[in-house]
Coordinates of C-alpha atoms and ligand atoms in Angstrom, one line a residue:
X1 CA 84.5 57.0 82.3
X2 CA 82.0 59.3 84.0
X3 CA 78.8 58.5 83.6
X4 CA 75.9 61.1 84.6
X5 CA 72.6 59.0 84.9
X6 CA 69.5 60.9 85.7
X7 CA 66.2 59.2 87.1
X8 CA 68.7 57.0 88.6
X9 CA 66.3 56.4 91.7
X10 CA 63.8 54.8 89.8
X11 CA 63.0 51.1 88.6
X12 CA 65.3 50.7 85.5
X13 CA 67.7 53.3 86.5
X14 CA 68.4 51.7 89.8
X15 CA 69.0 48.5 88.4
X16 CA 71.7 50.4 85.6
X17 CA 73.4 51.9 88.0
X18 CA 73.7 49.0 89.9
X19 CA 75.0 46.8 87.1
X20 CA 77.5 49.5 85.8
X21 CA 78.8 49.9 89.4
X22 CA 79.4 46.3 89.6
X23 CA 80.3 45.4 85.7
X24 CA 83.2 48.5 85.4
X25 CA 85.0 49.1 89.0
X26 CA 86.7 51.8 87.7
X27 CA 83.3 53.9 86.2
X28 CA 82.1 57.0 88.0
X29 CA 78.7 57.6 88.3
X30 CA 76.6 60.7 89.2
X31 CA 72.8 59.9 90.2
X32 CA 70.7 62.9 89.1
X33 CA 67.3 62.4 90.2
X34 CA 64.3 64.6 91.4
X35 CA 62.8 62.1 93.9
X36 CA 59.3 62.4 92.8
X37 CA 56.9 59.4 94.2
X38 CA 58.3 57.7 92.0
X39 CA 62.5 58.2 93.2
X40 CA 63.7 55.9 96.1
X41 CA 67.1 55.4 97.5
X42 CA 65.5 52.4 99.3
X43 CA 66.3 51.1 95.4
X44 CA 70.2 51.8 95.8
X45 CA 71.1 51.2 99.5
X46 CA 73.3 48.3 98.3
X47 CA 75.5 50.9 96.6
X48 CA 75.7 54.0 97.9
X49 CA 79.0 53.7 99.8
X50 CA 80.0 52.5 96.8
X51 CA 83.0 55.4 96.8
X52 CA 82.6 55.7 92.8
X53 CA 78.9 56.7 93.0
X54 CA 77.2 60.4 93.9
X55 CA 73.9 61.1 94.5
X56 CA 73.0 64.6 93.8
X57 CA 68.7 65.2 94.4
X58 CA 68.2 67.6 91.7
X59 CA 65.4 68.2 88.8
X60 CA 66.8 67.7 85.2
X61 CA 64.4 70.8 84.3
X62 CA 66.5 72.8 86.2
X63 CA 68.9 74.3 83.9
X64 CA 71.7 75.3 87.0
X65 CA 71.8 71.9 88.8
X66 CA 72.3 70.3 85.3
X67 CA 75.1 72.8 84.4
X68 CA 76.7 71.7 87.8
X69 CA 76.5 68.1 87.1
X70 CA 77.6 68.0 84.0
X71 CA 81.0 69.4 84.3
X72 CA 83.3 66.7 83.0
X73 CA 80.9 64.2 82.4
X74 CA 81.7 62.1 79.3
X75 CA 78.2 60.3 78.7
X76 CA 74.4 60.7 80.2
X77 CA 72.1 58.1 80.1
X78 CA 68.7 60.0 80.4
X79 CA 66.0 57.9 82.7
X80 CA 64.4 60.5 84.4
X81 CA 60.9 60.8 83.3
X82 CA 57.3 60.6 84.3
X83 CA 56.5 57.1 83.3
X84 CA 52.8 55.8 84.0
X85 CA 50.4 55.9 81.5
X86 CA 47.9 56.3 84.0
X87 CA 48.8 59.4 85.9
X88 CA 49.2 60.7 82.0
X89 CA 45.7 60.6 81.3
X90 CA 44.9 61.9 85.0
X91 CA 47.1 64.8 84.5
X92 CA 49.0 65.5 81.7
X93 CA 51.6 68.5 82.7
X94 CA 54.1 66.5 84.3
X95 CA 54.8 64.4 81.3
X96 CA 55.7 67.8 79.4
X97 CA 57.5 69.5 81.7
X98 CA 60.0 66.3 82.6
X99 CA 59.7 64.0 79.5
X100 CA 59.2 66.9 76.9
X101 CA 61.6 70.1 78.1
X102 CA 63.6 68.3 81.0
X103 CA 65.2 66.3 77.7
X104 CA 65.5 69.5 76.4
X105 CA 67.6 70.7 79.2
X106 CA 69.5 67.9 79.4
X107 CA 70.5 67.8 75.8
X108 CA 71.5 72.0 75.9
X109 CA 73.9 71.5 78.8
X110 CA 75.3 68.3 77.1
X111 CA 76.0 70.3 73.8
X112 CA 77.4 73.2 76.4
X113 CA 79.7 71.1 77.6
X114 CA 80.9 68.5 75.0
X115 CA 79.3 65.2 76.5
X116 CA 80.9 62.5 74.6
X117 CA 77.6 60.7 74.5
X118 CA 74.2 60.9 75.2
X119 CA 71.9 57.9 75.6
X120 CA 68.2 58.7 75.6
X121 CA 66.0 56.0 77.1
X122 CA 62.6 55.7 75.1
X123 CA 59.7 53.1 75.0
X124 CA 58.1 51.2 72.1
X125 CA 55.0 53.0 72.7
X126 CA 56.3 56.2 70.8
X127 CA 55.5 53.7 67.9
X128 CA 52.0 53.3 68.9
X129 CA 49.7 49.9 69.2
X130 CA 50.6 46.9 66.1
X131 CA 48.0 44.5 65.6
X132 CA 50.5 42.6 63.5
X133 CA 54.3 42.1 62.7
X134 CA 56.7 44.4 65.2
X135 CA 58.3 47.7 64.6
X136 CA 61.4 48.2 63.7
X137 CA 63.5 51.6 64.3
X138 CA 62.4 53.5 61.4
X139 CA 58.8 53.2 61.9
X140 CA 56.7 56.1 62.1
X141 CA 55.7 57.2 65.4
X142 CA 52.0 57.0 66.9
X143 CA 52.2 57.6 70.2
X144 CA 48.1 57.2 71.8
X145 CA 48.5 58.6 75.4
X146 CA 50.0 62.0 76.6
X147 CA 52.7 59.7 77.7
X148 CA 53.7 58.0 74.8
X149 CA 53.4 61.7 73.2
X150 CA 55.8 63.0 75.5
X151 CA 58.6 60.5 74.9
X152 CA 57.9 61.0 71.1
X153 CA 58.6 64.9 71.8
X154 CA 61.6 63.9 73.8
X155 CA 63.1 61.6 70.9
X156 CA 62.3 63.8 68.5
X157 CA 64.5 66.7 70.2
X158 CA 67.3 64.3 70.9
X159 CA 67.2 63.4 66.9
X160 CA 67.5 67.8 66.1
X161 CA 69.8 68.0 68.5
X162 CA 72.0 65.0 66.4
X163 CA 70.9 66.6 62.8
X164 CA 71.5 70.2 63.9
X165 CA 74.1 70.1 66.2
X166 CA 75.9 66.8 65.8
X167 CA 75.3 66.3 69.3
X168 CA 76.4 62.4 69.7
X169 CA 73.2 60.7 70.7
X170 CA 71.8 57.1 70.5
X171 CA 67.9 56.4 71.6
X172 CA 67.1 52.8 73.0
X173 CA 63.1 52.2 73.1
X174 CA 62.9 49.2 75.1
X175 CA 59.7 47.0 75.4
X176 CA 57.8 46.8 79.2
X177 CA 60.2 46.0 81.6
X178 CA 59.7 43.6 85.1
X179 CA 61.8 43.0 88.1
X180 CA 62.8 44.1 91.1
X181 CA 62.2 47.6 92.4
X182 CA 59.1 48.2 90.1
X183 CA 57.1 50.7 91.7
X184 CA 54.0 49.0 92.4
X185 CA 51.8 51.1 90.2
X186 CA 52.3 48.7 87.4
X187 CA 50.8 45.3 86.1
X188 CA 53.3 42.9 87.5
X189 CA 54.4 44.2 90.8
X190 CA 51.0 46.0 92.0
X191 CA 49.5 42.4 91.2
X192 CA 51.4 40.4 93.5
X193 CA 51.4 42.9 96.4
X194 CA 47.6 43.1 96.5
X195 CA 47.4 39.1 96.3
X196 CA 50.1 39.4 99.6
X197 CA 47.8 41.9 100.9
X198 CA 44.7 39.9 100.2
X199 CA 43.1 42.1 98.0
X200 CA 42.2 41.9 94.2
X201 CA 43.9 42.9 90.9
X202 CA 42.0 45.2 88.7
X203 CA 42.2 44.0 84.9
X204 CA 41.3 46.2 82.7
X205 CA 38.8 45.9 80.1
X206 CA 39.1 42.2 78.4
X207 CA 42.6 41.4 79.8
X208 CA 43.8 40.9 76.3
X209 CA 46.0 43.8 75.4
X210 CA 49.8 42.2 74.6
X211 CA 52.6 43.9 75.8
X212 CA 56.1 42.7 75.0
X213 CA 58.3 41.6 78.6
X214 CA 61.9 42.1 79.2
X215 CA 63.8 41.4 82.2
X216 CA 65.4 44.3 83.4
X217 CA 68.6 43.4 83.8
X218 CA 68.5 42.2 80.4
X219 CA 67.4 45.5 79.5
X220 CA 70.5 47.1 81.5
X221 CA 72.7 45.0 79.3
X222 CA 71.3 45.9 76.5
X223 CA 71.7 49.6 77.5
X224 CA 75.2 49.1 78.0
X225 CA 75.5 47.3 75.1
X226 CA 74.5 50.2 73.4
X227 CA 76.0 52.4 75.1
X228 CA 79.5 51.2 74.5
X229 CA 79.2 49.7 70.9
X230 CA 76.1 51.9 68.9
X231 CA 76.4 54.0 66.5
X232 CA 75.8 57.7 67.3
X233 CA 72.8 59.3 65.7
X234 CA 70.8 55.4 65.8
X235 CA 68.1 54.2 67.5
X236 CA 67.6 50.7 69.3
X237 CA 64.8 48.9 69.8
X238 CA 65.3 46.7 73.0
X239 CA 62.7 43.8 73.6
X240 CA 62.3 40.5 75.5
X241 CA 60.4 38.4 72.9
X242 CA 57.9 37.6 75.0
X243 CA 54.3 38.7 74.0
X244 CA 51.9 38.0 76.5
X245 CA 48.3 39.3 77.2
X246 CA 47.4 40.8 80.6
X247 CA 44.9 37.9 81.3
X248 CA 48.2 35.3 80.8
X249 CA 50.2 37.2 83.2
X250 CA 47.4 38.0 85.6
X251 CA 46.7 34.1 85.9
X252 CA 50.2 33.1 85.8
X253 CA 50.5 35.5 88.7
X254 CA 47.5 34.3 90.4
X255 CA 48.6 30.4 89.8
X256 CA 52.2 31.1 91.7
X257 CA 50.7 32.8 94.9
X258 CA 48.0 30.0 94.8
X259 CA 45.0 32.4 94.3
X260 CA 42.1 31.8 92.4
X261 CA 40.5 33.6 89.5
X262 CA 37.7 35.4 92.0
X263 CA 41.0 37.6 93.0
X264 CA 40.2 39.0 89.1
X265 CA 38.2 42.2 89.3
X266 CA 37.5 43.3 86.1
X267 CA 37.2 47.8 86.0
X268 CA 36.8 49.7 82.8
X269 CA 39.3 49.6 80.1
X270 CA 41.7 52.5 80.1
X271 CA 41.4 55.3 78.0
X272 CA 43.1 54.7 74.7
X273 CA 44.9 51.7 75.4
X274 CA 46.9 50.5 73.0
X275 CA 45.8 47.3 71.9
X276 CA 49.7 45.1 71.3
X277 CA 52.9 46.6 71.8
X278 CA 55.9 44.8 69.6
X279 CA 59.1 45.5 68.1
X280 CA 62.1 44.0 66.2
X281 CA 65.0 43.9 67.8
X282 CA 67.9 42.6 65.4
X283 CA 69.7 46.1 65.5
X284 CA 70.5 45.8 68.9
X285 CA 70.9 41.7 68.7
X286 CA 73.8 42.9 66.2
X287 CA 75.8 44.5 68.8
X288 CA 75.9 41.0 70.5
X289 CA 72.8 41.4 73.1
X290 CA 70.7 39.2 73.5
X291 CA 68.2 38.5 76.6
X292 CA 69.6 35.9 78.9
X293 CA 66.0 35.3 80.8
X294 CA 63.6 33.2 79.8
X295 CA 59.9 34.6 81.0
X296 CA 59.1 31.8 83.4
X297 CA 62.2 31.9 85.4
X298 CA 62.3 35.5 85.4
X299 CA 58.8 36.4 86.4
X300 CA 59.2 33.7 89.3
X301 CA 62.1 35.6 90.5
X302 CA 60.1 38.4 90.2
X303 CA 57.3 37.2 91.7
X304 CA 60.2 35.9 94.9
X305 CA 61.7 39.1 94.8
X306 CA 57.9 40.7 96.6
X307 CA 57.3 37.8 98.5
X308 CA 60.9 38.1 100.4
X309 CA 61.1 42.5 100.0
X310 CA 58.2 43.1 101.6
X311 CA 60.1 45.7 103.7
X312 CA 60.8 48.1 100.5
X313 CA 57.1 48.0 98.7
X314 CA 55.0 48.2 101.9
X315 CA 56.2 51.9 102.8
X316 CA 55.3 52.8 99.3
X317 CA 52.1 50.9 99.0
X318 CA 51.3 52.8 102.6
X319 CA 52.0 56.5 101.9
X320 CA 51.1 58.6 99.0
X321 CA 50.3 55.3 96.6
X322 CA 47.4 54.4 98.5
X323 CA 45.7 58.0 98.2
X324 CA 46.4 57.8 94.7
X325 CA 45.2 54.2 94.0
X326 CA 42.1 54.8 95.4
X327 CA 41.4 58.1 93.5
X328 CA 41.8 56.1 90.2
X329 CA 39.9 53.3 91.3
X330 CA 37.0 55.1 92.8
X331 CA 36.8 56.9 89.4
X332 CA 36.2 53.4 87.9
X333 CA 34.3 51.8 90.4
Ligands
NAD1 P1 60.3 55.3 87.2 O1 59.0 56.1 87.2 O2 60.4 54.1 88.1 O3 61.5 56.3 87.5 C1 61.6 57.6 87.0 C2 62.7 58.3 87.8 O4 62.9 59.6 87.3 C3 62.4 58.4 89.3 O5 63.5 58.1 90.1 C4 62.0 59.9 89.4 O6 62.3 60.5 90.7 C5 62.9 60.5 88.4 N1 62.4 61.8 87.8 C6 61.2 62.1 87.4 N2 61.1 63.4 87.0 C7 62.3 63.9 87.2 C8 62.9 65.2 87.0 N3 62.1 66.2 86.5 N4 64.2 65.4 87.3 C9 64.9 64.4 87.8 N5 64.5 63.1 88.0 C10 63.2 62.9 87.7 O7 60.5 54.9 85.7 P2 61.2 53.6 85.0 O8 60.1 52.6 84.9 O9 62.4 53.3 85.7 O10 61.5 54.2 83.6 C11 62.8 54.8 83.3 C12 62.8 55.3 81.9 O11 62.6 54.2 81.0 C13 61.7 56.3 81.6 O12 62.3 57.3 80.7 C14 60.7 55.5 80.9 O13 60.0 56.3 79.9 C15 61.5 54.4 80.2 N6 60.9 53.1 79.9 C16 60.3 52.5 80.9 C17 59.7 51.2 80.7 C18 59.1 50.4 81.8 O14 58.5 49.3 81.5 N7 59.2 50.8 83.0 C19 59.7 50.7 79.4 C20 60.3 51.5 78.3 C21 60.9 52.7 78.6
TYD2 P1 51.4 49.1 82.8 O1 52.1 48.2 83.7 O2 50.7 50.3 83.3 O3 52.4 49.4 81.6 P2 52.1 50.1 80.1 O4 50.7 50.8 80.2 O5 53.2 51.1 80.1 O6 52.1 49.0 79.1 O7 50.2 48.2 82.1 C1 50.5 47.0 81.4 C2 49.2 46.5 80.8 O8 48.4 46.1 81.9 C3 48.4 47.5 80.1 O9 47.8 46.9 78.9 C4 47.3 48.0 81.0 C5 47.1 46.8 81.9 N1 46.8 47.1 83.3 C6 45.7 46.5 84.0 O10 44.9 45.7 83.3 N2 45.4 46.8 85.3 C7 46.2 47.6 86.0 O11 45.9 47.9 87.2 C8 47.4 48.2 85.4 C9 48.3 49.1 86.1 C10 47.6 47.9 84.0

């Protein structure tokens, strides 16, 4: 099988690559990936002698690069996005451009050229905030933040491209993911590397927005559950059962690096933030997936995984992130 996996330099891709690499010797599979801030071969230096993987530093917006890439590919697993809320309310375009007509792209060349399968990756936020019960796949989307919006547009063109052209797709919307090589932007791993650097964690607003956690390697093997044993033209939803708020993970961060709650500074809330993120997952749980973490082990290996890789998130947390972090801070300050 080749396998063309784009945004394959970031978190969750990284990790998929990694695991397919290792699961299925025999697999071929081409990185696509732009490199924004966001892109790091730091994420895949275990791998890339690996003689069945390429790396080819493209933009899936660009319609000749894609063409290229393509060419005998049987399946794409689409990562490559803009993915921080955040930055979406800061500035919008991106989000279009990548998550909106980069699918777009992506799903044109695949028709072009026959791809046996295309797996979209999505996020529960498409479905919007729940105050109770979870989602499940037919739901209506809600999406609150250009973000969320974007990946809506990008589902919503992988499902035409199904309907109209019965291009073989499947869509996995997974629930917030943790673990190693998270760019520390987010909750969990910009936490515990300003606690490392002795500085404090900006909560927003009460600190008790939920959001649903899934390992991601347990996401990864969802993914390739679905990837090998959906059904073309479904969707997955793809969740850790485990609701926590942000004030329960900030202390249970806090209580492992032995800090105390004066690290907390609370800043303003973010701009439409979505109150509880869940979903049902017994579609994908029928393919045979289930998570094999449980939270507390996996956020302490999560939590080990900064402590002892200090070399790969303080070049980030040095360069461009800093310049950025402070911009958005400042604006709340
Ligand atoms: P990430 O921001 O860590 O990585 C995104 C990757 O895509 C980077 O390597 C970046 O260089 C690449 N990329 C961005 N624009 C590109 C372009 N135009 N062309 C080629 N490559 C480009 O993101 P992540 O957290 O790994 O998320 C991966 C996917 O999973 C995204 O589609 C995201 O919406 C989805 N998702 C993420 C989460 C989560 O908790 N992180 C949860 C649900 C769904
Ligand atoms: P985040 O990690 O950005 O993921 P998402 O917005 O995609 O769910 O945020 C997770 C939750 O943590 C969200 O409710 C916002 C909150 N949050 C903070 O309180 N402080 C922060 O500095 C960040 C980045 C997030």
């Amino acid at each position: 099988m080749k396998l063309l996996v784009t945004g394959g330099a970031g978190f969750i891709g990284s990790n998929f690559v990694r695991l397919i690499l290792n699961k299925y010797p025999d697999y071929e599979v081409i990185n696509l990936d732009a490199l924004t801030y966001a892109g790091n071969l730091d994420n895949l230096k275990d791998v890339e002698k690996n003689e069945n993987y390429r790396f080819v530093h493209g933009d899936i917006r660009d319609e000749d690069v894609v063409d290229k890439v393509m060419k005998g590919v049987d399946a794409v697993v689409n990562f490559a996005a803009e993915s921080h809320v955040d930055r979406s309310i800061g500035g919008p375009a991106d989000f279009i451009q990548t998550d909106v007509y980069g699918t777009f792209v992506l799903l044109e060349a695949a028709r072009q050229h026959g791809v046996g399968r295309y797996l979209q990756i999505s996020t529960d936020e498409v479905y919007g905030s729940i105050k109770e019960g979870s989602f499940v796949e037919t739901d209506r989307l809600e999406p609150s933040s250009p973000y969320s919006a974007s990946k809506a547009g990008g589902d919503m063109q992988v499902m035409a491209y199904h309907t109209t052209y019965g291009l073989p797709t499947i869509i996995t919307r997974s629930s917030n993911n943790f673990g190693p090589y998270q760019y520390p932007e987010k909750i969990i791993p910009l936490f515990i590397t300003n606690l490392v650097e002795g500085k404090k964690v900006p909560l927003y607003g009460d600190g008790l927005n939920v959001r649903d956690w899934v390992y991601v390697t347990d996401n990864c093997e969802g993914l390739d559950a679905v990837l090998h044993k959906g059904e073309v033209g479904e969707i997955y939803n793809i969740g850790g059962g485990n609701e926590r708020s942000n004030i329960f993970i900030t202390n249970k961060i806090l209580e492992m690096l032995g800090k105390g709650e004066d690290m907390i500074e609370p800043v303003a809330d973010r701009l439409g933030h979505d109150f509880r993120y869940s979903i049902d997952c017994s579609k994908a749980n029928a393919l045979g997936w289930t998570p094999a973490h449980n939270f507390e082990d996996a956020i302490k290996e999560t939590v080990d995984w900064y402590l002892n890789n200090e070399w790969w998130w303080k070049k980030i947390k040095s360069g461009e992130f800093e310049a950025y972090y402070k911009s958005q801070y400042d604006k709340k300050a």
